[in-house]
Coordinates of C-alpha atoms in Angstrom, one line a residue:
X247 CA -28.6 233.6 201.4
X248 CA -28.3 236.6 199.1
X249 CA -25.8 239.2 198.6
X250 CA -25.5 242.4 196.8
X251 CA -23.2 241.8 193.9
X252 CA -23.9 243.9 190.9
X253 CA -24.9 242.9 187.4
X254 CA -23.2 244.6 184.3
X255 CA -26.3 246.6 183.8
X256 CA -29.3 247.8 185.9
X257 CA -32.6 247.9 184.2
X258 CA -35.6 250.4 185.0
X259 CA -38.6 248.6 186.4
X260 CA -42.1 249.8 186.5
X261 CA -45.1 248.2 188.1
X262 CA -45.7 245.1 185.9
X263 CA -48.9 243.4 184.9
X264 CA -48.2 240.6 187.4
X265 CA -47.7 243.2 190.0
X266 CA -50.9 244.7 189.2
X267 CA -52.5 241.3 189.6
X268 CA -50.6 240.6 192.8
X269 CA -51.4 243.8 194.4
X270 CA -54.0 246.2 192.9
X271 CA -56.1 243.9 191.0
X272 CA -56.4 241.3 193.6
X273 CA -57.6 244.0 196.0
X274 CA -60.3 245.3 193.7
X275 CA -61.4 242.2 192.0
X276 CA -61.4 244.0 188.6
X277 CA -63.9 241.9 186.8
X278 CA -67.4 240.5 187.9
X279 CA -66.9 236.8 189.2
X280 CA -69.0 234.2 190.9
X281 CA -68.7 233.8 194.6
X282 CA -65.4 232.3 195.5
X283 CA -65.5 228.5 196.5
X284 CA -63.5 229.3 199.6
X285 CA -64.8 232.6 200.6
X286 CA -64.8 233.9 204.3
X287 CA -62.8 231.4 206.5
X288 CA -62.7 231.4 210.3
X289 CA -59.1 231.0 211.6
X290 CA -57.4 231.4 214.9
X291 CA -58.1 235.1 215.9
X292 CA -61.0 235.9 213.6
X293 CA -62.3 235.7 210.0
X294 CA -60.4 236.3 206.7
X295 CA -61.6 236.8 203.1
X296 CA -59.3 235.8 200.2
X297 CA -59.1 237.4 196.6
X298 CA -58.9 236.1 193.2
X299 CA -55.6 235.7 191.4
X300 CA -54.1 235.6 187.9
X301 CA -54.9 231.9 187.6
X302 CA -58.6 230.9 187.4
X303 CA -59.7 228.9 190.4
X304 CA -56.8 229.9 192.6
X305 CA -57.3 232.1 195.6
X306 CA -54.9 234.0 197.6
X307 CA -55.2 235.0 201.3
X308 CA -52.4 237.4 202.3
X309 CA -50.9 238.3 205.5
X310 CA -52.7 236.0 207.9
X311 CA -51.2 236.3 211.5
X312 CA -50.3 233.2 213.1
X313 CA -48.8 234.6 216.1
X314 CA -48.8 238.1 217.8
X315 CA -46.4 241.1 217.6
X316 CA -42.8 240.6 218.6
X317 CA -41.8 244.1 219.9
X318 CA -41.5 245.8 223.1
X319 CA -41.6 243.3 226.2
X320 CA -42.2 240.4 223.8
X321 CA -39.0 240.9 221.7
X322 CA -36.9 237.8 221.9
X323 CA -39.7 235.8 223.5
X324 CA -41.2 232.6 222.0
X325 CA -44.1 233.5 219.7
X326 CA -47.2 234.9 221.5
X327 CA -50.8 234.1 220.7
X328 CA -52.5 235.9 217.8
X329 CA -54.3 239.3 218.7
X330 CA -58.0 238.6 217.7
X331 CA -59.8 241.0 215.4
X332 CA -63.4 241.8 214.9
X333 CA -65.2 241.6 211.6
X334 CA -63.8 240.0 208.4
X335 CA -60.2 240.8 207.6
X336 CA -59.9 241.2 203.8
X337 CA -56.6 239.3 203.1
X338 CA -55.8 241.4 200.0
X339 CA -52.3 242.8 200.9
X340 CA -49.0 241.3 202.2
X341 CA -48.4 241.3 205.8
X342 CA -45.5 243.1 207.1
X343 CA -42.0 241.3 206.8
X344 CA -40.2 240.8 210.0
X345 CA -37.8 243.4 211.2
X346 CA -34.9 243.6 208.8
X347 CA -33.1 245.9 206.4
X348 CA -35.5 246.1 203.5
X349 CA -32.9 248.0 201.4
X350 CA -30.3 245.2 201.6
X351 CA -30.9 244.3 198.0
X352 CA -31.7 247.5 196.0
X353 CA -32.2 247.8 192.4
X354 CA -29.0 247.9 190.6
X355 CA -27.6 244.9 192.5
X356 CA -27.8 241.3 191.4
X357 CA -30.6 240.4 193.8
X358 CA -32.4 243.6 193.6
X359 CA -32.7 243.1 189.8
X360 CA -33.7 239.6 190.1
X361 CA -36.4 239.5 192.8
X362 CA -36.8 242.8 194.6
X363 CA -37.4 245.4 191.9
X364 CA -41.2 245.5 192.1
X365 CA -42.8 247.4 195.0
X366 CA -46.1 245.3 194.8
X367 CA -44.1 242.3 196.2
X368 CA -42.2 244.3 198.9
X369 CA -44.0 244.8 202.2
X370 CA -42.7 247.1 204.9
X371 CA -40.8 245.6 207.7
X372 CA -41.9 245.7 211.5
X373 CA -42.2 243.8 214.6
X374 CA -45.5 242.5 213.5
X375 CA -44.3 240.1 210.9
X376 CA -45.4 236.7 212.0
X377 CA -47.8 236.1 209.2
X378 CA -48.4 233.8 206.3
X379 CA -50.1 233.6 202.9
X380 CA -52.3 230.9 201.6
X381 CA -52.7 230.1 197.9
X382 CA -55.5 227.4 197.5
X383 CA -57.1 225.9 194.5
X384 CA -59.6 224.1 196.6
X385 CA -63.2 224.1 195.1
X386 CA -64.6 223.0 198.5
X387 CA -63.5 223.2 202.1
X388 CA -63.8 219.4 202.2
X389 CA -61.3 218.8 199.4
X390 CA -58.3 217.9 201.6
X391 CA -55.6 219.1 199.2
X392 CA -52.0 218.3 200.1
X393 CA -50.2 221.3 201.8
X394 CA -46.9 222.9 201.0
X395 CA -45.5 225.1 203.9
X396 CA -42.7 227.1 202.4
X397 CA -39.8 228.6 204.3
X398 CA -38.0 231.6 202.6
X399 CA -34.2 232.0 202.5
X400 CA -32.0 235.0 203.1
X401 CA -29.1 233.9 205.3
X402 CA -31.4 233.8 208.3
X403 CA -31.0 237.6 208.4
X404 CA -33.5 238.8 205.7
X405 CA -36.3 237.7 203.4
X406 CA -40.0 237.5 203.5
X407 CA -42.9 235.3 202.2
X408 CA -44.2 237.5 199.4
X409 CA -41.1 237.5 197.3
X410 CA -42.2 237.4 193.6
X411 CA -40.3 234.1 193.0
X412 CA -42.8 232.6 195.4
X413 CA -45.8 233.7 193.4
X414 CA -47.4 230.2 193.7
X415 CA -50.6 230.4 191.9
X416 CA -49.4 228.1 189.0
X417 CA -48.0 225.7 191.6
X418 CA -51.2 225.7 193.6
X419 CA -53.3 225.1 190.4
X420 CA -51.6 221.7 190.2
X421 CA -54.1 220.7 193.1
X422 CA -52.1 221.7 196.3
X423 CA -52.2 224.5 198.9
X424 CA -49.0 226.4 199.2
X425 CA -48.5 228.4 202.4
X426 CA -45.4 230.7 202.5
X427 CA -44.5 231.6 206.1
X428 CA -42.4 234.1 207.9
X429 CA -40.1 233.9 210.9
X430 CA -37.9 236.3 212.9
X431 CA -34.5 236.7 211.5
X432 CA -31.2 238.0 212.7
X433 CA -30.9 238.6 216.5
X434 CA -34.7 238.8 216.7
X435 CA -34.8 235.0 215.9
X436 CA -31.6 233.7 217.2
X437 CA -30.2 235.6 220.1
X438 CA -29.2 233.7 223.1
X439 CA -28.6 235.4 226.6
X440 CA -28.6 234.0 230.0
X441 CA -31.1 236.6 231.2
X442 CA -33.4 235.8 228.3
X443 CA -33.0 231.9 228.9
X444 CA -33.9 232.4 232.6
X445 CA -37.1 234.3 231.6
X446 CA -38.1 231.8 229.0
X447 CA -37.7 228.6 231.3
X448 CA -34.2 227.8 230.2
X449 CA -34.3 228.4 226.5
X450 CA -33.2 231.1 224.2
X451 CA -31.7 231.5 220.7
X452 CA -34.2 229.3 218.9
X453 CA -37.0 231.8 218.6
X454 CA -37.1 231.6 214.8
X455 CA -37.6 227.8 215.0
X456 CA -40.3 228.3 217.5
X457 CA -42.0 230.7 215.1
X458 CA -41.9 228.0 212.3
X459 CA -43.3 225.5 214.7
X460 CA -46.1 227.8 215.7
X461 CA -46.8 228.3 211.9
X462 CA -47.1 224.6 211.4
X463 CA -49.6 224.3 214.5
X464 CA -51.5 227.1 212.8
X465 CA -51.7 225.0 209.6
X466 CA -52.7 221.8 211.6
X467 CA -55.4 223.9 213.2
X468 CA -56.7 226.0 210.3
X469 CA -55.8 224.6 206.8
X470 CA -58.8 222.4 206.6
X471 CA -61.0 225.3 206.4
X472 CA -59.1 226.4 203.2
X473 CA -59.6 222.8 201.7
X474 CA -56.3 221.5 202.9
X475 CA -55.3 218.3 204.6
X476 CA -53.5 218.8 207.9
X477 CA -52.6 215.1 207.7
X478 CA -50.8 215.6 204.4
X479 CA -48.2 218.5 205.0
X480 CA -44.8 219.0 203.3
X481 CA -42.2 221.5 204.6
X482 CA -39.8 223.1 202.2
X483 CA -37.3 225.7 201.9
X484 CA -34.3 227.1 200.0
X485 CA -30.8 228.1 201.2
X486 CA -31.4 229.3 204.9
X487 CA -35.0 228.0 204.5
X488 CA -33.6 224.6 203.5
X489 CA -31.3 224.6 206.5
X490 CA -34.3 225.6 208.8
X491 CA -36.3 222.7 207.2
X492 CA -33.4 220.4 208.0
X493 CA -33.4 221.8 211.6
X494 CA -37.1 221.2 211.9
X495 CA -36.3 217.5 211.4
X496 CA -34.2 217.8 214.5
X497 CA -36.9 219.5 216.7
X498 CA -39.0 217.1 218.8
X499 CA -41.9 219.8 218.9
X500 CA -42.2 219.7 215.3
X501 CA -42.7 215.8 215.1
X502 CA -45.9 214.9 213.5
X503 CA -46.5 218.5 212.1
X504 CA -45.3 217.6 208.7
X505 CA -44.7 214.4 206.7
X506 CA -42.2 215.3 203.9
X507 CA -39.4 217.8 203.5
X508 CA -37.9 219.6 200.4
X509 CA -34.6 221.2 200.7
X510 CA -33.2 223.4 197.9
X511 CA -29.6 224.5 198.1
X512 CA -29.0 223.4 201.7
X513 CA -25.2 224.3 202.2
X514 CA -25.2 222.3 205.6
X515 CA -26.7 219.0 204.3
X516 CA -28.2 216.3 206.8
X517 CA -25.2 214.6 208.2
X518 CA -23.9 217.4 210.4
X519 CA -24.4 216.9 214.1
X520 CA -22.6 220.0 215.6
X521 CA -24.7 222.5 217.3
X522 CA -23.5 224.9 220.0
X523 CA -24.4 224.5 223.5
X524 CA -26.7 227.2 225.1
X525 CA -24.2 228.2 227.9
X526 CA -21.4 228.6 225.4
X527 CA -23.5 230.8 223.1
X528 CA -24.9 232.9 226.0
X529 CA -21.3 233.8 227.1
X530 CA -20.1 234.5 223.6
X531 CA -23.0 236.9 222.9
X532 CA -22.7 238.7 226.2
X533 CA -19.0 239.3 225.7
X534 CA -19.7 240.5 222.2
X535 CA -22.5 242.9 223.1
X536 CA -20.3 244.4 225.8
X537 CA -17.6 245.1 223.3
X538 CA -19.9 246.5 220.8
X539 CA -21.6 249.0 223.4
X540 CA -18.5 249.4 225.6
X541 CA -20.8 248.3 228.5
X542 CA -22.9 245.4 229.6
X543 CA -26.4 245.6 228.3
X544 CA -29.4 244.1 230.1
X545 CA -32.4 242.5 228.4
X546 CA -34.5 245.6 229.3
X547 CA -31.8 247.8 227.6
X548 CA -32.0 245.7 224.3
X549 CA -35.7 245.8 224.4
X550 CA -35.8 249.6 224.9
X551 CA -33.8 250.2 221.6
X552 CA -36.4 251.2 219.0
X553 CA -37.0 248.9 216.1
X554 CA -35.8 251.5 213.6
X555 CA -32.7 252.0 215.5
X556 CA -31.8 248.3 215.2
X557 CA -31.7 248.7 211.4
X558 CA -30.5 252.4 211.1
X559 CA -27.9 253.0 213.9
X560 CA -24.4 251.9 213.4
X561 CA -22.2 250.4 216.0
X562 CA -18.8 248.6 216.6
X563 CA -15.5 248.7 214.8
X564 CA -17.1 247.7 211.5
X565 CA -19.7 250.3 211.5
X566 CA -22.6 247.9 211.1
X567 CA -26.1 248.4 211.9
X568 CA -27.0 247.1 215.5
X569 CA -29.1 244.3 213.8
X570 CA -26.1 243.1 211.5
X571 CA -23.6 243.4 214.3
X572 CA -25.7 241.2 216.5
X573 CA -26.2 238.8 213.6
X574 CA -22.5 238.2 213.4
X575 CA -22.5 237.2 217.1
X576 CA -25.6 235.3 217.7
X577 CA -24.9 231.8 216.5
X578 CA -27.9 229.9 215.1
X579 CA -29.6 226.9 216.6
X580 CA -28.4 226.2 220.1
X581 CA -28.8 222.9 222.1
X582 CA -31.1 224.1 224.9
X583 CA -32.6 220.8 225.9
X584 CA -36.0 222.3 225.0
X585 CA -36.2 223.1 221.4
X586 CA -33.2 220.9 220.5
X587 CA -31.5 218.2 222.5
X588 CA -28.0 216.4 222.0
X589 CA -29.9 213.5 220.7
X590 CA -32.4 215.1 218.6
X591 CA -29.9 217.1 216.5
X592 CA -28.2 213.8 215.4
X593 CA -29.9 212.7 212.3
X594 CA -27.3 210.0 211.9
X595 CA -29.0 207.6 214.5
X596 CA -30.9 204.9 212.7
X597 CA -34.5 205.8 211.8
X598 CA -34.0 209.5 212.8
X599 CA -36.5 210.6 210.1
X600 CA -38.2 207.2 209.5
X601 CA -41.4 207.8 207.5
X602 CA -40.5 211.4 206.3
X603 CA -39.9 211.6 202.6
X604 CA -37.1 213.8 201.5
X605 CA -36.4 215.7 198.1
X606 CA -33.0 217.4 198.2
X607 CA -30.6 219.0 195.6
X608 CA -28.6 222.1 194.5
X609 CA -27.6 224.2 191.6
X610 CA -24.5 223.8 189.4
X611 CA -23.5 227.5 189.8
X612 CA -24.4 228.2 193.5
X613 CA -21.6 230.5 194.2
X614 CA -21.6 232.9 191.2
X615 CA -24.3 235.1 192.6
X616 CA -23.1 235.0 196.2
X617 CA -19.3 235.4 195.9
X618 CA -18.9 236.2 192.2
X619 CA -18.6 238.8 189.5
X620 CA -18.0 238.3 185.8
X621 CA -14.7 240.3 185.8
X622 CA -13.0 238.8 188.9
X623 CA -9.8 236.8 188.6
X624 CA -7.8 234.5 191.0
X625 CA -4.0 234.0 190.7
X626 CA -2.9 230.6 189.8
X627 CA -0.9 230.5 193.0
X628 CA -3.9 231.4 195.1
X629 CA -6.1 228.9 193.2
X630 CA -3.6 226.1 193.9
X631 CA -3.5 226.9 197.6
X632 CA -7.2 227.0 197.8
X633 CA -7.6 223.7 196.2
X634 CA -4.8 222.1 198.2
X635 CA -6.3 223.2 201.4
X636 CA -9.8 222.0 200.4
X637 CA -9.0 218.7 198.8
X638 CA -5.4 217.8 199.5
X639 CA -3.4 215.9 196.9
X640 CA -5.1 214.9 193.7
X641 CA -7.3 217.9 192.9
X642 CA -5.4 218.6 189.6
X643 CA -7.2 215.6 188.1
X644 CA -10.5 217.4 188.4
X645 CA -9.7 221.0 188.5
X646 CA -7.0 222.3 186.2
X647 CA -7.0 226.1 185.8
X648 CA -5.7 227.7 182.6
X649 CA -5.5 231.4 183.5
X650 CA -6.6 233.6 186.3
X651 CA -10.1 234.3 185.0
X652 CA -10.5 230.5 184.6
X653 CA -9.2 229.8 188.1
X654 CA -11.7 232.2 189.6
X655 CA -14.5 230.7 187.9
X656 CA -13.3 227.1 188.6
X657 CA -13.0 227.9 192.3
X658 CA -16.6 229.0 192.4
X659 CA -17.7 226.0 190.6
X660 CA -15.6 223.6 193.0
X661 CA -17.7 225.2 195.9
X662 CA -20.9 224.5 194.1
X663 CA -19.8 221.1 193.3
X664 CA -19.1 220.4 197.0
X665 CA -22.6 221.5 197.9
X666 CA -24.2 219.1 195.3
X667 CA -22.2 216.2 196.5
X668 CA -23.1 217.1 200.2
X669 CA -26.8 216.9 199.1
X670 CA -26.1 213.4 197.5
X671 CA -24.3 212.0 200.6
X672 CA -27.0 213.4 202.9
X673 CA -29.7 211.9 200.5
X674 CA -27.9 208.4 200.6
X675 CA -27.5 208.4 204.2
X676 CA -31.0 209.2 205.0
X677 CA -32.3 206.8 202.5
X678 CA -30.1 203.8 203.8
X679 CA -30.8 204.6 207.3
X680 CA -34.4 205.3 207.3
X681 CA -36.3 202.3 205.6
X682 CA -39.7 203.9 205.5
X683 CA -38.5 207.2 203.9
X684 CA -38.4 207.7 200.0
X685 CA -35.5 210.1 199.2
X686 CA -35.0 211.8 195.8
X687 CA -32.2 214.2 194.7
X688 CA -31.6 216.6 191.9
X689 CA -29.0 218.8 190.2
X690 CA -30.3 221.9 188.7
X691 CA -28.1 222.8 185.6
X692 CA -30.3 225.0 183.5
X693 CA -28.5 228.3 182.4
X694 CA -31.1 231.2 182.8
X695 CA -31.3 233.5 179.8
X696 CA -29.8 237.1 180.1
X697 CA -27.8 239.1 182.7
X698 CA -24.4 237.9 182.1
X699 CA -25.8 234.1 181.8
X700 CA -22.5 232.9 180.5
X701 CA -20.9 233.6 183.9
X702 CA -24.0 233.2 186.3
X703 CA -25.4 230.2 184.9
X704 CA -27.7 228.2 187.3
X705 CA -26.9 230.5 190.1
X706 CA -28.1 230.3 193.7
X707 CA -31.9 230.7 194.0
X708 CA -32.5 230.5 190.3
X709 CA -34.4 227.2 190.5
X710 CA -37.1 229.0 192.4
X711 CA -38.6 230.4 189.2
X712 CA -38.9 226.9 188.0
X713 CA -40.0 224.8 191.1
X714 CA -42.7 227.5 191.9
X715 CA -43.5 228.0 188.1
X716 CA -43.4 231.7 189.1
X717 CA -41.9 233.1 185.9
X718 CA -44.1 235.4 183.8
X719 CA -43.5 237.1 180.5
X720 CA -43.4 240.5 182.3
X721 CA -41.1 243.6 182.0
X722 CA -38.3 243.1 184.5
X723 CA -38.2 239.5 184.4
X724 CA -35.8 237.6 182.2
X725 CA -36.5 236.9 178.6
X726 CA -37.8 233.5 179.4
X727 CA -37.6 230.9 176.4
X728 CA -39.8 228.1 175.6
X729 CA -37.5 225.7 177.3
X730 CA -37.6 227.7 180.4
X731 CA -41.4 227.5 180.4
X732 CA -41.3 223.9 179.7
X733 CA -38.8 223.3 182.4
X734 CA -40.9 225.2 185.0
X735 CA -44.1 223.4 184.1
X736 CA -42.2 220.0 184.4
X737 CA -40.4 220.8 187.7
X738 CA -43.3 222.3 189.4
X739 CA -45.2 219.1 188.4
X740 CA -42.6 216.9 190.0
X741 CA -42.7 219.0 193.1
X742 CA -46.6 218.9 193.3
X743 CA -46.5 215.1 192.9
X744 CA -43.9 214.8 195.7
X745 CA -46.0 217.1 197.9
X746 CA -49.0 215.0 197.1
X747 CA -47.7 211.5 197.9
X748 CA -43.9 211.6 198.5
X749 CA -43.2 210.6 194.9
X750 CA -42.4 213.2 192.2
X751 CA -43.2 210.7 189.4
X752 CA -46.3 210.9 187.3
X753 CA -47.8 210.6 183.8
X754 CA -46.0 212.2 181.1
X755 CA -42.8 212.7 183.0
X756 CA -39.3 211.1 182.9
X757 CA -38.8 208.6 185.6
X758 CA -37.1 210.2 188.7
X759 CA -35.1 207.4 190.5
X760 CA -35.1 207.1 194.2
X761 CA -31.8 207.5 196.0
X762 CA -30.5 204.3 197.6
X763 CA -27.2 202.4 197.6
X764 CA -26.4 204.1 194.3
X765 CA -26.3 207.9 194.0
X766 CA -29.2 208.4 191.6
X767 CA -30.5 211.8 190.9
X768 CA -32.4 213.9 188.3
X769 CA -30.4 216.3 186.3
X770 CA -32.4 219.5 185.0
X771 CA -30.7 220.9 182.0
X772 CA -31.6 222.5 178.6
X773 CA -35.3 222.3 179.3
X774 CA -35.3 218.6 180.0
X775 CA -34.9 216.1 182.9
X776 CA -32.2 213.3 182.8
X777 CA -31.9 210.4 185.4
X778 CA -28.2 210.1 186.1
X779 CA -25.7 208.8 188.6
X780 CA -23.0 211.7 188.0
X781 CA -22.9 215.2 186.9
X782 CA -21.2 215.9 183.6
X783 CA -17.9 215.9 185.6
X784 CA -17.6 212.7 187.4
X785 CA -14.0 213.3 188.5
X786 CA -15.3 216.3 190.3
X787 CA -18.0 214.4 191.9
X788 CA -15.5 211.8 193.3
X789 CA -13.2 214.4 194.7
X790 CA -15.9 216.2 196.5
X791 CA -17.3 213.0 197.8
X792 CA -14.0 212.1 199.2
X793 CA -13.7 215.5 201.0
X794 CA -17.2 215.4 202.6
X795 CA -16.8 211.8 203.7
X796 CA -13.4 212.8 205.4
X797 CA -14.9 216.1 206.9
X798 CA -17.8 214.2 208.5
X799 CA -15.9 211.1 209.6
X800 CA -17.8 208.9 207.2
X801 CA -17.0 206.2 204.8
X802 CA -18.9 204.5 201.9
X803 CA -20.1 201.7 204.2
X804 CA -21.5 204.1 206.7
X805 CA -23.4 206.1 203.9
X806 CA -24.6 203.1 201.9
X807 CA -25.5 200.5 204.4

């Protein structure tokens, strides 16, 4: 999930050296090299050929389709088969993003300056966006390297698999294959309608999850030819991608397609069992659509709207694009007794994820880049009312504001603290109710350099630079320090180890304890890793834990036994 809050300054951005490597140089293979170890690969639909990268020994295959186009009569339908091609497709350019507003985060806004300033990493959007990328360090097709399938975030209404923070060549060089995938977002991926359900055999609203399942099936059927092991697959995601990862744990059709799960900044945790019913969501959407257009709209009517009009035309009292107006209506993930059932969405049942290892965590300043701004304030009365509503009595022992500026920042921190504690409660619950699952948790507390770092701190999505080891000393990126690079190498090594065998630990690394009865986790701060049982503010941990247990009807016995 990302927004468009502005930084204090906007910097001019040119085409960086990394961008040239990611785009132009990869396409042209600028220096003579020996034949690549994984060269032409036969996949579902035809043959593809990869290109070299900025890291020796790592190849990249861009924009490989795992499903067919999703426009016209196939709009809102489950993913269709790949359209075959002839000859060898040179996989040297990013595939289209799925239909969305690609100007949602322009340069001059926080996210535009952070992730979206370089056109070499920004594809066009279309209804032909069900594709994926493969970063492989395999030296031979028989290597059987572990596989990491990555699901991007973006609030389930935007995002794509080629964002620069996912530039995974250094991560792949640690002996894994990284596969960032795309899925339909907004109404194209989540719209429920009775007419659509009738057409699709009683199911609608979960098209995005069906896309992800099809991508996993593609990995199962094809990844061995890239040197990967289809029997050793980890799924991971951040923000909405983390939520989607947790949702895949609840989808019967995804069972057996992956063996581990990584969830970064999952605002929903894993103890929530509330999903809307299909019939309820169908009626809500139909009523909302009629209000937006001033008349009922058939499925044929919605399919007849050109893709560009979904993004560019405004509708409704809030003057939103058709796409975003629908996104406010649609609801995400519905119990349709096909993709999800009442039983499958309940991860509290004993053994619900037994045998699937989990790595879960959050950032210490999740809300600064989502809700915040360095100059914002909050009155002390409003702060007190918010805290009382959230926590009830006793909150002053953990959160005491001194002035309006401090109150605003403390309110944002309390939301981030709550997200962290939800991750810890989820981790403990999963560890203690699934005896064959190894569960690890973390707290990312590294302040990134530059761009109002005193306020933004460890903001939402900032850990991606480190877990992917995607930071480069390039114009446009932050002025990374030695501590940042050290942290990135360490965190990506922990991640690669977890992807390899379900245990992040390895030689030369501080011991990362498993979660169990005790809420043990790894704190990443100041370029180092610390095994801890609390954040630097244990009183805040305690008050947020109390709130979460009450919200979900749990107690300490239920979580730890």
